[in-house]
XYZ file of C-alpha atoms in Angstrom:
648
model
C 67.696 -32.480 24.390
C 65.840 -34.639 21.742
C 65.214 -33.257 18.456
C 62.700 -34.114 15.459
C 62.692 -32.602 12.050
C 59.070 -31.939 10.333
C 58.624 -31.429 6.612
C 55.763 -30.498 4.513
C 55.768 -29.698 0.606
C 53.315 -27.663 -0.691
C 52.864 -26.518 -4.543
C 56.138 -23.736 -4.432
C 56.528 -24.122 -0.672
C 58.819 -26.354 1.361
C 58.444 -25.901 5.224
C 60.600 -27.475 8.129
C 60.006 -27.394 11.602
C 62.564 -28.361 14.499
C 60.826 -29.610 17.453
C 62.844 -30.114 20.727
C 61.351 -31.985 23.871
C 63.789 -33.060 27.208
C 65.519 -36.319 27.565
C 67.274 -38.609 25.197
C 65.925 -39.763 21.891
C 65.536 -43.453 21.775
C 68.293 -45.707 19.999
C 66.119 -47.686 17.768
C 64.427 -44.583 16.149
C 60.364 -44.564 15.820
C 60.030 -46.293 12.606
C 61.027 -47.693 8.969
C 61.840 -46.028 6.324
C 58.965 -44.959 3.994
C 57.017 -46.602 6.716
C 52.668 -45.645 5.798
C 51.456 -47.183 8.840
C 48.511 -45.258 10.490
C 49.358 -43.544 13.680
C 53.188 -43.208 12.530
C 52.984 -39.263 13.262
C 51.318 -39.734 16.515
C 54.721 -40.800 18.001
C 56.042 -39.524 21.685
C 55.990 -35.662 20.507
C 52.801 -34.393 20.663
C 51.823 -30.633 20.296
C 54.279 -28.045 21.692
C 51.900 -27.527 24.781
C 52.338 -31.266 25.029
C 56.147 -31.461 26.180
C 57.475 -30.682 23.354
C 57.896 -27.080 21.574
C 59.110 -25.597 18.445
C 62.387 -24.654 18.281
C 63.331 -23.343 14.756
C 61.336 -22.380 11.379
C 62.451 -22.540 8.035
C 60.400 -21.429 4.661
C 62.072 -21.863 1.354
C 59.562 -20.904 -1.713
C 60.217 -21.934 -5.326
C 61.907 -18.923 -7.193
C 63.573 -18.030 -3.962
C 65.539 -20.331 -2.911
C 68.692 -19.707 -0.387
C 71.586 -19.124 -2.089
C 74.034 -19.605 0.708
C 76.291 -22.339 -0.129
C 76.158 -21.742 -3.685
C 79.390 -21.658 -5.724
C 79.857 -19.459 -8.781
C 82.119 -18.835 -11.364
C 82.161 -14.924 -11.610
C 83.606 -12.025 -13.389
C 85.020 -9.093 -11.487
C 82.804 -6.209 -12.071
C 84.047 -3.180 -10.078
C 87.265 -3.079 -7.771
C 86.857 -0.287 -4.636
C 90.247 0.430 -3.267
C 88.615 2.891 -0.566
C 86.454 -0.319 0.680
C 89.116 -2.410 0.485
C 86.287 -4.962 -1.923
C 85.151 -5.718 -5.079
C 81.504 -6.401 -6.923
C 81.536 -9.430 -8.457
C 78.957 -9.843 -11.164
C 77.561 -13.695 -10.598
C 74.542 -13.831 -12.755
C 71.913 -12.501 -10.376
C 69.830 -8.878 -10.184
C 72.732 -7.299 -7.522
C 76.478 -7.835 -8.019
C 77.979 -9.887 -4.817
C 80.209 -8.027 -2.505
C 83.922 -9.894 -1.786
C 85.750 -8.073 0.734
C 89.770 -8.343 1.211
C 89.168 -9.942 4.173
C 87.369 -13.343 2.146
C 89.980 -13.033 -0.618
C 92.062 -16.208 -0.964
C 94.817 -16.481 -3.817
C 97.868 -19.356 -3.832
C 101.148 -17.507 -2.607
C 99.552 -13.752 -2.704
C 99.256 -11.915 0.565
C 96.778 -8.936 0.736
C 96.515 -5.966 3.298
C 93.569 -6.914 5.555
C 91.784 -4.865 7.729
C 93.611 -3.841 11.062
C 96.924 -4.397 10.036
C 99.048 -1.507 9.520
C 102.388 -0.864 7.214
C 102.945 -1.980 4.044
C 102.385 -5.637 4.404
C 101.459 -7.134 1.201
C 99.505 -6.141 -2.009
C 96.681 -3.746 -1.903
C 93.145 -5.458 -3.641
C 93.663 -3.337 -6.273
C 96.464 -4.555 -6.964
C 95.337 -8.437 -7.368
C 91.539 -8.277 -8.861
C 91.130 -6.358 -11.774
C 87.679 -5.247 -13.725
C 86.907 -8.310 -15.858
C 89.019 -11.003 -14.095
C 87.002 -14.089 -13.581
C 86.903 -15.428 -9.623
C 85.496 -18.609 -8.161
C 83.637 -17.482 -5.053
C 80.867 -18.815 -2.790
C 77.806 -17.198 -1.198
C 78.086 -16.775 2.846
C 75.295 -14.379 3.105
C 71.918 -14.259 1.112
C 70.927 -10.799 -0.296
C 69.263 -9.074 2.237
C 66.926 -5.660 1.745
C 69.115 -3.333 -0.540
C 72.436 -5.596 -0.065
C 73.651 -8.247 -2.398
C 75.200 -11.446 -1.603
C 78.186 -11.522 0.549
C 81.337 -13.168 -0.933
C 84.106 -15.240 0.101
C 86.895 -17.175 -1.995
C 87.244 -19.194 1.012
C 85.458 -22.483 -0.490
C 83.980 -25.082 1.910
C 81.931 -28.254 0.892
C 80.091 -29.592 3.951
C 79.419 -33.096 4.977
C 77.817 -34.963 8.008
C 81.074 -34.635 10.006
C 83.418 -32.426 8.453
C 83.440 -29.192 6.283
C 86.091 -29.225 3.721
C 87.926 -26.576 2.774
C 90.175 -26.747 -0.120
C 92.333 -23.337 0.389
C 92.069 -23.833 3.881
C 95.175 -25.615 5.960
C 94.684 -27.066 9.225
C 92.143 -29.387 11.123
C 89.804 -27.277 13.224
C 86.897 -28.608 15.492
C 83.828 -26.946 16.534
C 83.867 -24.985 20.167
C 80.295 -26.852 21.139
C 81.962 -29.730 22.023
C 83.595 -30.534 25.256
C 87.341 -30.296 25.460
C 88.058 -33.839 26.078
C 85.602 -35.047 22.702
C 87.780 -32.025 21.037
C 90.938 -33.801 21.775
C 89.656 -37.274 20.818
C 88.561 -36.151 17.631
C 91.520 -34.134 16.943
C 93.141 -37.324 17.178
C 91.190 -39.635 15.329
C 91.087 -37.373 12.211
C 94.904 -35.968 12.548
C 96.088 -38.832 10.444
C 93.568 -38.436 7.614
C 94.818 -36.785 4.092
C 93.169 -33.835 3.419
C 95.338 -33.289 0.009
C 96.663 -29.671 0.420
C 93.530 -28.368 2.254
C 91.820 -28.393 5.518
C 88.768 -28.945 7.297
C 86.746 -28.092 10.117
C 85.164 -31.056 12.583
C 81.666 -30.510 12.990
C 79.445 -30.630 15.969
C 77.348 -33.607 14.738
C 80.883 -35.759 14.700
C 80.610 -36.477 18.443
C 81.416 -40.242 18.741
C 82.768 -40.587 15.330
C 85.703 -43.029 14.425
C 88.932 -42.544 11.961
C 86.802 -44.687 9.489
C 84.005 -42.391 9.292
C 86.374 -39.274 8.752
C 88.202 -41.035 5.796
C 85.284 -42.219 4.656
C 83.518 -38.834 4.614
C 86.395 -37.023 3.205
C 87.016 -39.336 0.057
C 83.117 -38.370 -0.633
C 84.077 -34.913 0.096
C 87.185 -34.916 -2.773
C 84.427 -36.093 -5.254
C 82.035 -33.164 -4.718
C 85.795 -30.884 -5.506
C 86.803 -32.866 -8.293
C 83.786 -32.432 -10.040
C 83.116 -28.638 -8.874
C 86.916 -28.113 -10.609
C 85.610 -29.868 -13.916
C 82.509 -27.429 -14.118
C 84.241 -24.653 -13.298
C 86.526 -25.294 -16.172
C 84.017 -25.625 -18.553
C 82.070 -22.979 -17.389
C 81.747 -19.344 -18.575
C 81.021 -16.911 -16.289
C 78.843 -15.687 -15.138
C 77.191 -18.864 -13.792
C 76.428 -21.079 -10.987
C 78.903 -24.495 -10.871
C 77.829 -25.979 -7.382
C 74.229 -25.779 -5.450
C 73.427 -26.371 -1.937
C 71.433 -29.359 -1.064
C 67.700 -28.747 -0.582
C 66.219 -27.234 2.605
C 64.971 -30.177 4.048
C 68.482 -32.094 3.324
C 70.447 -28.712 4.692
C 68.732 -28.748 8.182
C 69.209 -32.654 8.867
C 72.370 -32.294 8.164
C 73.261 -29.191 10.163
C 71.205 -31.015 13.356
C 73.239 -34.336 13.039
C 74.006 -35.061 16.686
C 73.013 -37.791 19.179
C 69.708 -35.843 20.169
C 68.246 -36.332 16.521
C 65.237 -38.371 16.817
C 63.818 -38.886 13.544
C 62.482 -36.793 10.215
C 58.758 -37.237 9.696
C 57.930 -35.984 6.297
C 54.580 -35.919 4.332
C 56.141 -35.791 0.660
C 57.088 -38.971 -1.089
C 59.819 -37.055 -3.003
C 61.183 -35.378 -0.228
C 61.387 -38.512 1.712
C 63.498 -40.498 -0.932
C 65.924 -37.709 -0.800
C 66.769 -37.550 2.692
C 66.671 -41.607 2.860
C 69.158 -41.029 -0.056
C 71.227 -38.644 2.021
C 71.143 -40.801 5.128
C 72.402 -43.778 2.996
C 75.215 -41.792 1.608
C 76.111 -40.325 4.944
C 74.628 -42.319 8.155
C 73.098 -45.762 7.196
C 72.377 -45.993 10.862
C 69.877 -43.700 10.644
C 67.888 -44.733 7.865
C 64.850 -45.929 10.030
C 64.531 -42.415 11.752
C 63.086 -41.051 8.187
C 59.228 -41.612 8.361
C 56.157 -40.859 5.840
C 53.510 -38.898 7.283
C 50.327 -40.196 5.695
C 47.613 -38.683 8.358
C 44.477 -36.860 6.946
C 45.403 -33.933 8.987
C 47.910 -31.584 7.609
C 51.302 -32.266 9.408
C 52.067 -28.502 10.911
C 48.414 -28.380 11.939
C 49.033 -31.643 13.883
C 52.121 -30.600 15.331
C 50.753 -26.711 15.975
C 53.747 -25.416 14.030
C 50.874 -23.208 11.558
C 49.702 -21.233 14.804
C 53.441 -20.613 15.594
C 54.544 -19.633 12.281
C 51.713 -17.154 12.631
C 53.145 -15.930 15.570
C 56.194 -14.679 14.309
C 54.385 -11.702 12.940
C 53.274 -10.341 16.177
C 54.768 -7.841 17.765
C 53.702 -8.693 21.039
C 54.890 -12.117 22.957
C 53.531 -13.221 26.110
C 55.106 -14.924 28.776
C 53.471 -17.566 31.299
C 53.528 -15.443 34.112
C 51.913 -12.755 32.579
C 54.545 -10.270 31.482
C 55.229 -9.801 27.879
C 57.792 -8.874 25.288
C 57.794 -6.226 22.520
C 59.837 -6.907 19.681
C 60.878 -4.038 17.292
C 62.778 -3.815 13.793
C 64.723 -1.591 12.614
C 67.571 -1.211 10.001
C 70.294 -1.328 12.067
C 69.182 -3.919 14.985
C 66.214 -5.119 16.718
C 65.372 -4.317 19.695
C 63.080 -6.316 22.220
C 61.834 -4.691 25.604
C 60.781 -6.737 28.583
C 57.638 -5.559 30.530
C 56.021 -7.106 33.869
C 52.464 -6.826 32.472
C 50.098 -8.553 34.495
C 52.816 -10.134 37.081
C 52.631 -9.139 40.526
C 54.166 -11.550 41.922
C 53.395 -14.754 44.074
C 51.843 -14.295 47.321
C 51.166 -11.688 49.833
C 55.085 -11.674 50.440
C 55.943 -10.786 47.154
C 58.600 -8.289 46.926
C 59.461 -6.078 43.956
C 62.870 -7.180 43.184
C 61.850 -10.854 43.223
C 59.009 -10.266 41.056
C 60.966 -8.359 38.278
C 64.005 -11.234 38.662
C 61.247 -13.997 37.999
C 60.000 -12.120 34.619
C 63.667 -11.266 33.674
C 64.324 -15.028 33.655
C 61.090 -15.835 31.614
C 62.131 -13.188 29.101
C 65.738 -14.258 28.964
C 64.818 -18.058 27.681
C 61.624 -16.957 25.485
C 64.079 -14.045 23.936
C 66.401 -16.810 22.688
C 63.417 -18.488 21.631
C 62.223 -15.653 19.463
C 65.429 -15.323 18.020
C 65.563 -18.522 16.722
C 62.213 -18.618 15.438
C 61.877 -15.733 13.705
C 65.855 -16.113 12.888
C 66.521 -12.412 13.620
C 70.045 -11.649 12.974
C 72.642 -8.544 13.325
C 72.710 -5.969 16.549
C 70.017 -6.983 19.040
C 69.198 -4.905 21.917
C 67.216 -6.226 24.876
C 65.984 -3.972 27.682
C 65.502 -5.876 30.841
C 63.545 -4.608 33.638
C 66.214 -2.783 36.094
C 67.768 -4.622 38.910
C 68.934 -3.663 41.698
C 70.960 -6.368 43.003
C 74.361 -7.781 40.978
C 73.634 -11.239 42.035
C 70.104 -11.098 39.755
C 71.567 -9.317 37.165
C 74.221 -12.262 36.421
C 71.502 -14.768 36.961
C 69.509 -13.237 33.991
C 72.754 -13.183 31.833
C 74.064 -16.384 32.546
C 70.215 -17.749 32.132
C 70.819 -16.038 28.433
C 73.323 -17.543 27.640
C 72.695 -21.061 28.279
C 69.494 -20.661 26.578
C 71.753 -19.871 23.661
C 73.908 -22.658 23.840
C 70.896 -24.341 22.054
C 71.433 -21.894 18.869
C 73.313 -23.344 16.175
C 73.693 -19.624 14.872
C 76.942 -17.950 15.801
C 76.431 -15.226 18.665
C 78.232 -12.790 21.109
C 76.926 -11.442 24.074
C 78.223 -8.172 25.919
C 77.766 -7.889 29.854
C 74.879 -5.520 30.915
C 75.410 -2.109 30.287
C 74.940 0.709 32.965
C 71.649 1.328 31.334
C 70.418 -2.138 31.990
C 71.050 -3.159 28.382
C 72.012 -6.445 27.037
C 73.773 -6.283 23.436
C 74.266 -8.702 21.533
C 75.096 -9.746 18.046
C 74.233 -12.826 16.044
C 74.999 -14.092 12.380
C 72.492 -12.919 9.801
C 72.808 -15.171 6.870
C 68.993 -15.687 5.417
C 65.884 -13.896 5.401
C 63.657 -15.179 8.649
C 60.198 -16.253 8.431
C 58.638 -12.646 8.788
C 60.781 -11.583 6.116
C 59.419 -14.716 3.511
C 55.729 -13.947 4.911
C 55.410 -10.463 4.935
C 56.022 -7.784 2.075
C 57.012 -4.025 2.575
C 53.409 -1.956 3.078
C 52.687 0.331 -0.159
C 51.269 3.005 2.000
C 53.620 3.918 4.690
C 56.829 2.373 2.862
C 57.679 0.114 6.003
C 57.729 3.172 8.195
C 54.703 2.019 10.188
C 52.888 4.831 10.291
C 50.657 7.037 7.714
C 50.081 10.727 7.080
C 47.035 11.657 8.967
C 43.880 13.069 6.895
C 44.134 16.667 8.541
C 47.413 16.861 7.206
C 46.316 15.615 3.652
C 43.218 18.419 3.815
C 45.702 20.969 4.878
C 47.782 20.160 1.780
C 44.551 19.770 -0.563
C 43.339 23.297 0.745
C 47.529 24.724 -0.160
C 46.382 23.068 -3.859
C 43.266 24.658 -4.400
C 44.355 27.757 -4.003
C 46.897 27.063 -6.341
C 44.232 25.852 -8.549
C 42.139 28.783 -8.628
C 45.266 30.630 -9.313
C 46.332 28.554 -12.350
C 42.738 28.261 -13.863
C 40.811 31.130 -12.748
C 38.121 30.893 -15.237
C 36.145 28.284 -13.963
C 33.321 29.318 -11.140
C 33.504 25.716 -9.612
C 35.664 22.603 -9.463
C 35.279 18.902 -9.354
C 37.880 17.022 -7.125
C 38.615 13.890 -6.545
C 40.091 12.827 -3.313
C 40.004 10.303 -0.367
C 36.155 10.793 1.452
C 38.026 10.706 4.935
C 40.211 13.520 3.493
C 37.111 15.685 1.996
C 34.996 15.078 5.931
C 37.885 16.906 7.372
C 37.241 19.631 4.776
C 33.546 19.524 4.873
C 32.826 18.883 8.722
C 35.991 20.281 10.086
C 36.468 22.507 13.259
C 35.912 26.212 11.691
C 34.326 24.766 8.176
C 37.929 24.868 6.487
C 36.390 24.184 3.278
C 33.934 27.214 3.372
C 36.253 29.720 4.807
C 38.371 28.627 1.324
C 35.418 29.440 -0.810
C 34.719 32.755 0.792
C 38.166 33.492 0.722
C 38.866 32.257 -3.296
C 35.338 33.091 -4.848
C 34.738 29.470 -6.057
C 33.175 26.578 -4.972
C 34.473 23.040 -4.678
C 32.545 19.443 -4.874
C 34.421 16.102 -4.444
C 33.922 12.784 -5.396
C 35.760 9.620 -4.795
C 36.224 6.083 -3.090
C 37.800 4.492 -0.359
C 40.109 2.659 -2.854
C 41.849 5.743 -3.447
C 45.200 6.441 -2.083
C 44.991 8.751 0.825
C 46.553 11.667 -0.408
C 45.081 11.141 -4.336
C 43.907 14.504 -5.863
C 43.259 15.322 -9.397
C 40.658 17.482 -11.166
C 37.951 15.981 -12.944
C 35.570 18.858 -13.857
C 35.262 22.714 -13.862
C 33.098 24.851 -15.136
C 29.883 26.399 -14.015
C 28.311 26.016 -10.415
C 25.278 24.613 -12.455
C 27.592 22.086 -14.010
C 29.813 20.581 -11.360
C 26.611 20.265 -8.818
C 24.952 18.178 -11.476
C 27.994 15.929 -12.029
C 28.781 15.920 -8.276
C 25.257 15.656 -5.766
C 24.507 12.241 -5.963
C 20.752 13.105 -5.884
C 18.136 15.843 -6.957
C 15.357 17.173 -4.934
C 12.116 15.610 -5.484
C 13.722 12.288 -6.693
C 12.528 8.774 -5.353
C 14.821 5.850 -4.068
C 14.821 2.656 -2.331
C 17.528 2.843 0.628
C 18.303 0.484 3.214
C 17.834 1.862 6.960
C 21.162 1.090 8.713
C 20.932 2.793 11.800
C 19.149 5.487 14.127
C 19.673 9.233 13.841
C 21.936 10.467 16.428
C 19.959 13.333 17.359
C 16.838 12.583 16.545
C 15.240 8.713 18.254
C 12.345 8.933 15.332
C 14.927 9.551 12.322
C 16.821 6.754 10.874
C 19.954 7.194 8.774
C 20.892 5.717 4.827
C 24.034 5.669 3.445
C 25.123 5.996 -0.042
C 28.622 5.353 -1.114
C 29.151 7.043 2.489
C 26.867 10.055 1.799
C 24.387 10.306 4.360
C 20.590 10.824 3.762
C 18.443 11.436 7.165
C 15.104 9.946 6.141
C 12.483 11.072 8.978
C 10.014 8.691 10.390
C 12.495 5.464 10.174
C 13.788 5.406 13.472
C 11.835 2.004 14.081
C 12.629 0.511 10.671
C 16.673 -0.272 11.002
C 17.311 -3.003 8.590
C 14.589 -2.503 6.563
C 14.122 -0.915 2.688
C 11.712 1.998 1.834
C 10.904 4.259 -0.761
C 11.625 7.719 0.156
C 11.713 11.027 -1.603
C 14.680 13.157 -1.161
C 13.417 16.625 0.039
C 16.881 18.894 0.128
C 20.262 17.749 -1.109
C 23.817 19.855 0.384
C 27.224 18.740 -0.118
C 27.415 16.735 3.114
C 24.107 14.870 3.160
C 20.554 15.171 2.322
C 17.208 14.634 4.374
C 14.352 12.336 2.723
C 11.091 11.436 3.732
C 8.743 8.207 3.626
C 6.539 7.871 0.946
C 3.233 6.227 1.735
C 3.906 6.692 5.730
C 3.003 9.216 7.899
C 6.462 10.925 9.417
C 5.677 10.704 12.963
C 8.839 13.009 13.808
C 9.762 16.732 12.812
C 12.070 16.604 9.995
C 14.831 18.987 9.171
C 13.404 19.231 6.013
C 11.883 22.268 7.254
C 15.002 24.109 8.987
C 18.005 25.643 7.348
C 20.499 23.567 5.915
C 23.455 24.460 8.662
C 20.635 22.756 11.172
C 20.063 19.969 9.205
C 23.769 19.239 9.146
C 24.078 19.943 12.370
C 21.259 17.041 12.878
C 23.372 14.286 10.893
C 25.976 14.602 13.070
C 30.137 15.232 12.792
C 30.661 11.902 11.591
C 28.762 12.540 8.079
C 30.603 11.669 5.442
C 30.938 13.842 1.978
C 29.522 13.517 -1.213
C 30.893 10.482 -3.012
C 30.482 10.212 -6.779
C 32.082 9.394 -9.925
C 33.055 6.269 -11.780
C 31.191 4.013 -9.730
C 27.832 5.183 -10.050
C 26.109 5.641 -13.444
C 27.651 8.995 -14.104
C 26.077 12.781 -14.397
C 22.778 13.645 -15.329
C 21.814 9.855 -16.498
C 21.107 9.377 -12.644
C 18.967 12.266 -11.942
C 15.510 11.037 -13.603
C 12.820 11.970 -11.105
C 11.399 7.764 -11.061
C 12.033 5.385 -8.422
C 15.331 3.754 -8.280
C 16.957 1.463 -6.012
C 20.324 2.358 -4.235
C 22.647 -0.364 -3.086
C 23.200 -0.272 0.696
C 26.796 0.864 1.130
C 28.945 -2.112 3.108
C 30.464 -0.485 6.249
């Protein structure tokens, strides 16, 4: 599997994409470091559909850089013996969380989770409020939680991760047993001082000299860190992890790494400098992109970024995934969709298995693209044969071999569900690109107009009880809510007015929250109607005829801020602007006739108000007045005036 890193830098944002394709990378690389030759961006990788696909995405914005790997000199703020944890002030908005399992102190043994009896000391006996500690961030602040901290410090290089407080030598489990044994022998004689180290996957093929050179570099970094700790006043950061592009390239170092393409000269210099110190033989695989077409557009990555916001993910055969996020877990549902099998002899079990096999690979791809962590439940389509279930599970685990994030998969449950966990370290692309909906507060649903209308009814009754002196009231609410009150089943507003003996008018625009409620005027019926009704009988206005009448083919309909004007004889004038005279006005709608032209149809102006409202239809909107209009009696002049067309 060949891997390629694409780095693009904009003002305030750095984006990194990893492309993968079948095959082995060329040994010579793809070009000179800093090469500016035309066509360099058109190498062996094309767009994802041309054989390569986007495997992972990372986004980092100025002011919201990941904290993972940063080391802080902090101060204990509080110790909770019941949780066996401490909260540490490291200079951020929220205190970091330090669990007893992550505490490392020379010569001190603590009671850790899962241990019984009186072995070791309790956390409250070791840590005290105000005590200074050196901690490293192992998990970014997520949602309402602060950063997860550890006193087990680690400094990452290309081949090794040096742990000053650790002991022994570990080897990545992603390497085969033979290579693990060889690397352990090569690094076994390297002096680690009093610490420990972990050999990374990228060390495949490394020699003892490589380990000796790198451990000396890591020793220097640790010495600098200790000096900063001594001279720094807590709380403060004493060591910052590398830039996003350097971190990603460092972490995917392996025989499969082919090249890195960068569209920013500053980032190019950083990567080149990093390669020069750690892997001089790979410097020529760093390349500057100079094409006019943006780098991420050239490789189709912008489309993939946008797709990570979609709930539905389509499969090649016609099936699809539905990805739903919850507080405690992510649920992925597999559906067959339009896939009905291949050929006349297709069987249901084969069709289901084919869909599940495609889903297993796509699920892993989406986990990597979206960086989904925590508990994950996958609901595959039920399969009757145990052999097919095992094949799907094996495919899922094989696909997870390419995932650099730690995962754990459980067998398929009796309910046909696959449960797994994936380490959650930083915010994914979806969390970075989006924010919580201010209307539903992240619930995914909003309260209905009918529910709000019922609440408004109750508030109107309370209003009459609190202020009974007024004859009428002008209420500011959302127009969709007033439409329910004015035209809903049983005409609720008329029933309410008969019940309380008062009159109510409404104003407001679409910009109001759906549950908004405010009393803007109270007084006599004439005073409120003067403010509330947008027109007066006999007034001449210019309106745009927007649509034909629902029940009268000869009439047309104009709308002003959602207020409906039924214009007689305007059925053939859709899209034109005409001067009309207002014949009758109600709270819901008005009827008008064209000035200077003979109306060809019978208007509802001669009928009753109830007949006019029925002719307008149930979709009519209520009166909308207020601050968006000229206001009050200033608009009640008899002369002709222009009325702007209301956008739909």
